[in-house]
C-alpha positions as MATLAB code, in Angstrom:
seq = 'MNILESMQMAGKTLLSNKLRSALTMLGIVIGNASVITMIGVGEGGQKFVNKQLESLGPNVLFVIPGNRETQRISNDVPKNLVLEDAEAIASQVPTIAGVSPELNGRYVANYRNRNTNVNIIGTTPSFLKVREFDTATGRFFTDIDMKRNNQVTVLGANLAERLFGTTNPVGKQLRIKNATFQVIGVLEPKGSSLGADYDEAALVPLTTSANRLVGRNSPYGIALNYIVASARDSNSVDAAEFQITNLLRLRHKVISEDDFTIRTQKDALQTLGQITGALTIMLAAVAGISLFVGGIGIMNIMLVSVTERTQEIGLRKAIGATEQDILSQFIIEAIILSAAGGLVGTAVGVSGIMLVSALTPLQAGISPVAIALAVGVSGGIGLFFGVVPARRAAQLDPIVALRSA';
ca = [
      43.867   13.604   -7.952;
      44.819   13.335  -11.884;
      42.526   11.368  -14.262;
      44.536    8.421  -14.258;
      44.250    7.954  -10.206;
      40.409    8.702  -10.989;
      40.137    6.167  -13.472;
      41.986    3.174  -11.407;
      40.066    4.110   -8.619;
      36.772    4.019  -10.430;
      38.010    0.671  -12.060;
      38.779   -1.088   -8.461;
      35.403    0.170   -7.309;
      33.281   -1.424  -10.260;
      35.355   -4.592  -10.002;
      34.687   -4.860   -6.329;
      31.014   -5.273   -7.081;
      31.108   -7.451  -10.453;
      27.669   -8.811  -10.434;
      26.173   -5.220  -10.019;
      28.307   -3.710  -12.499;
      27.439   -6.571  -15.047;
      23.977   -6.069  -14.599;
      24.128   -2.177  -14.868;
      25.829   -2.684  -18.193;
      23.104   -5.131  -19.389;
      20.749   -2.205  -20.578;
      23.540   -0.789  -22.657;
      24.568   -4.169  -24.142;
      21.400   -4.855  -25.193;
      20.649   -1.191  -26.820;
      23.784   -1.180  -28.831;
      23.513   -4.830  -29.860;
      19.994   -3.989  -30.920;
      20.791   -0.676  -32.679;
      23.807   -2.375  -34.768;
      21.493   -5.665  -35.623;
      18.684   -3.630  -36.780;
      20.650   -0.990  -38.803;
      22.499   -4.043  -40.383;
      19.336   -6.179  -40.855;
      17.816   -2.894  -42.824;
      20.776   -2.553  -45.073;
      20.804   -6.218  -45.860;
      16.905   -5.670  -46.893;
      17.774   -3.153  -49.122;
      20.555   -4.994  -50.807;
      17.951   -8.107  -51.129;
      15.286   -5.947  -52.664;
      17.919   -3.979  -55.015;
      19.000   -7.830  -55.970;
      15.331   -9.026  -56.702;
      14.851   -5.962  -59.149;
      18.139   -6.864  -60.688;
      16.781  -10.286  -61.640;
      13.884   -8.986  -63.234;
      16.177   -8.096  -66.415;
      18.432   -5.048  -67.066;
      17.259   -1.892  -67.552;
      13.591   -3.158  -67.870;
      10.183   -0.947  -68.003;
       6.781   -2.227  -67.249;
       3.877   -0.992  -69.344;
       0.598   -1.529  -67.368;
      -2.947   -1.045  -68.350;
      -4.934    1.821  -66.339;
      -3.539    4.695  -64.687;
      -2.644    4.590  -61.219;
      -5.692    6.276  -59.872;
      -7.661    3.270  -62.108;
      -5.367    0.688  -60.436;
      -6.269    2.165  -56.920;
      -9.938    1.894  -56.845;
     -10.704   -0.827  -58.987;
      -9.411   -4.643  -59.255;
     -11.145   -4.539  -62.793;
      -7.886   -3.839  -65.079;
      -8.915   -2.264  -68.161;
      -8.191   -4.146  -71.502;
      -6.724   -1.436  -73.084;
      -3.220   -2.832  -73.811;
      -2.896   -5.020  -76.777;
      -0.283   -7.193  -78.386;
      -0.176   -4.514  -81.225;
       0.785   -1.979  -78.831;
       3.931   -4.068  -77.924;
       4.802   -5.073  -81.654;
       4.659   -0.984  -82.337;
       6.929   -0.523  -79.294;
       9.405   -2.838  -80.612;
       9.112   -1.502  -83.882;
       9.110    2.237  -83.417;
      10.822    2.983  -80.259;
      14.703    3.252  -81.171;
      15.875    3.277  -77.493;
      14.271   -0.376  -76.583;
      16.501   -3.644  -77.416;
      13.647   -5.959  -76.748;
       9.845   -6.420  -75.665;
       8.163   -9.267  -74.168;
       4.405   -9.149  -73.674;
       2.813  -11.273  -71.242;
      -0.912  -12.575  -70.783;
      -1.315  -14.528  -67.568;
      -3.796  -16.991  -66.115;
      -4.220  -19.496  -63.616;
      -5.304  -23.116  -64.562;
      -5.203  -26.471  -63.455;
      -2.159  -28.719  -65.189;
      -2.162  -32.316  -64.757;
       0.299  -35.251  -66.049;
      -1.269  -38.345  -65.369;
      -2.338  -38.581  -61.627;
      -0.753  -35.272  -60.890;
      -2.251  -32.213  -61.085;
      -1.467  -28.372  -59.609;
      -2.883  -25.077  -59.966;
      -0.533  -23.136  -62.229;
       0.336  -19.869  -63.431;
       0.304  -19.987  -67.005;
       2.016  -17.296  -69.053;
       1.547  -16.516  -72.687;
       4.439  -14.644  -74.102;
       6.747  -14.487  -77.213;
      10.129  -15.790  -78.003;
      11.693  -12.394  -77.033;
      11.065  -13.299  -73.452;
      14.435  -15.077  -72.898;
      16.204  -11.931  -73.961;
      14.364   -9.312  -72.148;
      13.969  -11.368  -68.886;
      17.536  -13.021  -68.907;
      16.364  -16.587  -68.599;
      17.792  -19.712  -70.173;
      16.421  -22.917  -70.854;
      17.862  -25.711  -69.057;
      16.871  -28.648  -71.238;
      14.848  -28.565  -74.623;
      14.207  -25.143  -76.563;
      11.971  -22.329  -76.084;
       8.947  -21.686  -78.679;
       9.694  -19.633  -81.912;
       7.882  -17.383  -84.133;
       6.674  -20.413  -86.082;
       4.970  -21.736  -82.632;
       3.289  -18.536  -82.452;
       1.946  -18.180  -86.045;
       0.555  -21.616  -86.151;
      -0.664  -21.395  -82.502;
       0.999  -24.413  -81.534;
       0.177  -25.992  -78.189;
       3.598  -26.023  -76.689;
       4.973  -25.010  -73.196;
       8.211  -24.345  -71.483;
       7.965  -24.995  -67.784;
       9.442  -23.510  -64.875;
      12.289  -25.932  -62.910;
      10.316  -26.264  -59.950;
       6.713  -26.966  -61.735;
       8.810  -29.408  -63.960;
      10.036  -31.311  -60.910;
       6.743  -31.525  -58.921;
       4.941  -32.758  -62.136;
       7.314  -35.094  -63.542;
       9.848  -35.708  -60.662;
      13.376  -36.795  -61.864;
      11.967  -37.995  -65.393;
      12.933  -35.652  -68.412;
       9.832  -33.680  -69.148;
      10.775  -32.719  -72.787;
       8.205  -34.628  -75.166;
       5.980  -35.423  -72.560;
       2.084  -34.203  -72.888;
       0.552  -31.835  -70.249;
      -3.212  -31.264  -69.930;
      -4.040  -27.667  -69.378;
      -7.596  -26.470  -69.117;
      -8.839  -29.372  -71.076;
      -6.151  -28.818  -73.884;
      -3.227  -30.987  -74.476;
       0.167  -29.236  -74.608;
       3.327  -31.065  -75.455;
       6.524  -29.862  -73.347;
       9.380  -28.646  -75.365;
      11.894  -27.237  -72.632;
      12.570  -26.436  -69.006;
      13.775  -23.119  -67.785;
      16.970  -22.540  -65.772;
      15.987  -22.146  -61.976;
      16.151  -18.255  -61.114;
      14.057  -17.873  -57.668;
      11.090  -15.942  -57.015;
      11.287  -12.229  -57.788;
       8.788   -9.470  -55.743;
       6.389  -12.318  -55.979;
       6.605  -13.293  -59.377;
       8.020  -16.953  -59.525;
       8.788  -18.153  -62.939;
      10.196  -21.615  -61.475;
       6.505  -22.154  -60.725;
       5.050  -21.207  -64.045;
       4.283  -22.799  -67.279;
       4.939  -20.588  -70.382;
       2.967  -20.889  -73.807;
       3.120  -18.788  -76.957;
       0.801  -15.754  -76.426;
      -1.141  -16.413  -79.478;
      -1.958  -20.027  -78.011;
      -2.840  -18.605  -74.870;
      -5.248  -15.998  -76.362;
      -6.883  -18.325  -78.442;
      -6.906  -21.637  -76.593;
      -6.881  -20.646  -72.909;
      -7.657  -16.867  -71.973;
      -9.699  -16.096  -74.923;
      -9.783  -12.481  -76.675;
     -11.590  -10.328  -74.340;
     -10.481   -6.777  -75.832;
     -12.168   -5.452  -78.964;
      -9.024   -3.980  -79.848;
      -6.832   -7.189  -80.132;
      -5.356   -9.531  -77.909;
      -5.497   -8.161  -74.276;
      -2.143   -8.141  -72.216;
      -1.583   -7.891  -68.710;
       1.305   -5.942  -69.002;
       4.367   -5.308  -71.627;
       8.008   -5.542  -70.576;
      10.538   -3.695  -72.362;
      13.928   -3.630  -71.920;
      16.074   -0.284  -72.704;
      19.317   -0.555  -74.738;
      21.273    0.699  -71.530;
      20.970    2.150  -68.161;
      21.477    5.858  -70.058;
      18.446    5.038  -72.059;
      15.814    4.156  -69.696;
      14.363    7.788  -69.242;
      14.434    8.379  -73.004;
      12.537    4.779  -73.679;
       9.923    5.702  -71.161;
       9.208    9.161  -73.007;
       9.155    7.841  -76.215;
       6.826    4.867  -75.100;
       4.375    7.165  -73.421;
       4.337    9.531  -76.492;
       3.713    6.507  -78.599;
       0.832    5.010  -76.629;
      -0.625    8.361  -76.044;
      -1.051    8.558  -79.792;
      -2.482    4.897  -80.617;
      -4.669    5.428  -77.554;
      -5.766    8.784  -78.778;
      -5.264    9.843  -75.336;
      -6.448   13.582  -74.722;
      -5.906   14.043  -70.959;
      -4.687   11.574  -68.618;
      -2.716    8.375  -69.696;
      -4.642    5.234  -69.525;
      -1.514    3.413  -69.060;
       1.388    3.379  -66.581;
       4.983    2.851  -66.863;
       7.124    1.584  -64.112;
      10.832    1.061  -64.142;
      13.497   -0.256  -62.198;
      14.767    3.094  -60.765;
      10.849    4.102  -59.330;
      10.841    0.638  -57.672;
      14.420    0.842  -56.358;
      13.294    4.662  -55.168;
      10.046    3.397  -53.468;
      11.123    0.075  -52.053;
      14.393    2.363  -50.849;
      12.121    5.001  -49.016;
      10.130    1.797  -47.463;
      13.058    0.063  -46.321;
      14.984    3.107  -45.341;
      11.761    4.218  -43.141;
      11.706    0.650  -41.570;
      15.219    0.834  -40.622;
      15.000    4.044  -38.978;
      11.858    2.868  -37.063;
      13.752   -0.345  -35.732;
      16.858    1.506  -34.780;
      14.450    4.112  -32.856;
      12.868    1.214  -30.918;
      16.090   -0.321  -30.364;
      17.488    3.261  -29.083;
      14.647    3.230  -26.607;
      16.477    0.398  -24.799;
      19.711    2.674  -24.720;
      18.020    5.300  -22.897;
      16.423    2.685  -20.389;
      19.932    1.422  -19.834;
      21.164    4.978  -18.961;
      18.397    5.463  -16.520;
      19.702    1.818  -14.985;
      23.200    3.237  -14.707;
      21.738    6.430  -13.044;
      19.850    4.572  -10.457;
      22.847    2.230   -9.540;
      25.178    5.337   -9.316;
      22.759    7.027   -6.800;
      22.444    3.789   -4.703;
      26.471    3.791   -5.029;
      26.445    6.966   -3.677;
      24.440    6.345   -0.859;
      26.315    3.370    0.002;
      29.512    5.108   -0.231;
      28.446    8.082    2.095;
      31.097    7.405    4.613;
      33.962    7.044    2.022;
      32.934   10.394    0.446;
      33.198   11.950    3.768;
      36.648   10.726    4.614;
      37.878   11.614    1.346;
      36.843   15.090    1.574;
      37.735   15.435    5.360;
      41.421   14.617    4.214;
      41.597   16.906    1.240;
      39.506   15.593   -1.696;
      38.029   18.369   -3.614;
      34.364   18.284   -5.158;
      35.917   17.961   -8.542;
      37.942   14.870   -7.421;
      34.621   13.149   -6.544;
      32.954   14.308   -9.296;
      35.271   12.972  -11.785;
      35.384    9.599  -10.108;
      32.019    8.891  -10.233;
      31.269   10.363  -13.821;
      34.452    8.305  -15.014;
      32.522    5.051  -13.365;
      29.289    5.868  -15.232;
      31.424    6.270  -18.366;
      33.477    2.987  -18.095;
      30.136    1.188  -17.548;
      28.350    2.628  -20.590;
      31.445    2.496  -22.707;
      31.992   -1.380  -21.362;
      28.524   -2.161  -22.185;
      28.984   -0.479  -25.565;
      31.850   -2.674  -26.887;
      30.121   -5.547  -25.637;
      27.198   -4.778  -27.384;
      29.010   -4.350  -30.494;
      30.391   -7.624  -30.328;
      27.081   -9.105  -29.812;
      25.507   -6.736  -32.666;
      28.117   -7.947  -35.085;
      27.680  -11.701  -33.928;
      23.845  -11.052  -34.551;
      24.532   -9.559  -38.084;
      26.585  -12.575  -38.799;
      24.155  -14.958  -37.900;
      21.364  -13.303  -39.882;
      23.499  -13.694  -43.044;
      24.247  -17.121  -42.339;
      20.896  -18.307  -41.653;
      18.463  -15.790  -43.972;
      18.913  -14.597  -47.390;
      19.463  -11.001  -46.149;
      23.117  -10.126  -46.559;
      23.024   -7.729  -43.356;
      25.984   -5.339  -43.708;
      28.228   -4.249  -40.611;
      28.139   -0.630  -40.946;
      31.052    1.329  -39.273;
      28.949    4.555  -38.914;
      26.350    2.517  -36.936;
      29.084    0.878  -34.499;
      30.681    4.210  -34.138;
      27.045    5.963  -33.370;
      25.857    3.217  -31.050;
      29.450    3.332  -28.942;
      29.391    7.035  -28.991;
      26.044    7.236  -28.136;
      26.342    4.801  -25.251;
      29.504    6.725  -23.874;
      27.381    9.728  -24.098;
      24.574    8.335  -22.115;
      27.108    7.337  -19.282;
      28.447   11.008  -19.183;
      24.685   12.451  -19.275;
      23.220    9.852  -16.523;
      26.315   10.002  -14.403;
      26.119   13.734  -14.153;
      23.384   13.861  -11.590;
      24.882   10.817   -9.072;
      28.422   12.436   -9.125;
      26.940   16.101   -8.456;
      25.127   14.715   -5.535;
      28.233   12.725   -4.441;
      30.551   15.953   -4.905;
      28.203   18.343   -2.745;
      28.061   15.938    0.349;
      29.206   17.790    3.453;
      31.973   15.823    4.959;
      30.980   16.330    8.694;
      27.182   15.221    7.478;
      28.332   12.324    5.446;
      30.752   11.022    8.331;
      27.733   11.579   10.961;
      25.316    9.906    8.512;
      27.621    6.709    8.079;
];
């Protein structure tokens, strides 16, 4: 028999037991679909994280008080990063395009009978440029507001809607921690980014926050939660990090270990990329187990098929079929089952990816490599697990086979 005749006979045999063949393929279908979907979702997660980081602003660097060891062992953040440090970075670091210091605190904000707990962010007029925000209505505070400690605020889009509804909040009075602030603007909605949701925040001049809300709690000046600096371009980020490090070491008179930490988008992307990559591999490995289970199912059914077709095998060998003919037929049957299951599983997996993209923020991607890998592995599993039943069938003695039948 040639290979074409073996394929035709294998196809007829499988079609004669449609339900059993379909159930045998089910494990391969689930395995392929799971692998393709999990890898696609993992890639979508990486894209989502990258998009979130990019929304923080172009080429940003975060300067945080305390070194990594201090941040790891204590919740009490040091008060050694001050406004003067931010001003020095802005004026003395040539690779920096802008600096936005931030002083945060949570307080109750109320308007008439509506009140809510709000993240109050004290910052400077450079916030819009560094963080790539725009005002939807009204204006942002200015250097004059900073110098005069004016009690003005710019609201995030969601916070403005929650407190004022459809009413334009610009010009309205808002109470924050027993102090009255005038709303002068509303930010364009931007969505949350890695836990920081400026749509739900209220921004005030940094000097006003230090003098009227948070207070001055550092002997060195106005203590900051962090400083956000924007490099001139992507090629300047490493140079900016180096220059800021040297400047702050001189200002803080650091002799050994730094008392601050600088984090860049590149660092965050690398860390989060490693995490999402590891999760993708783990999910794909778990999904791959079902491929293995599907292969065992194929071997089990093929062994049953050998037992059921003992008489057929005996007759074929008695009229001249060789061991190679019997071996190739049963191996081809196993490969057809696994390959067909792989194709159906691919279709299901691609549909799952499209569904995830439609219903969630994750832009799950269809990976040709994952599809080729899944289909190839499923075909290989059919070959691997089909060998044992095929060899058993091929080695049957025709006289014994006919007698047992």
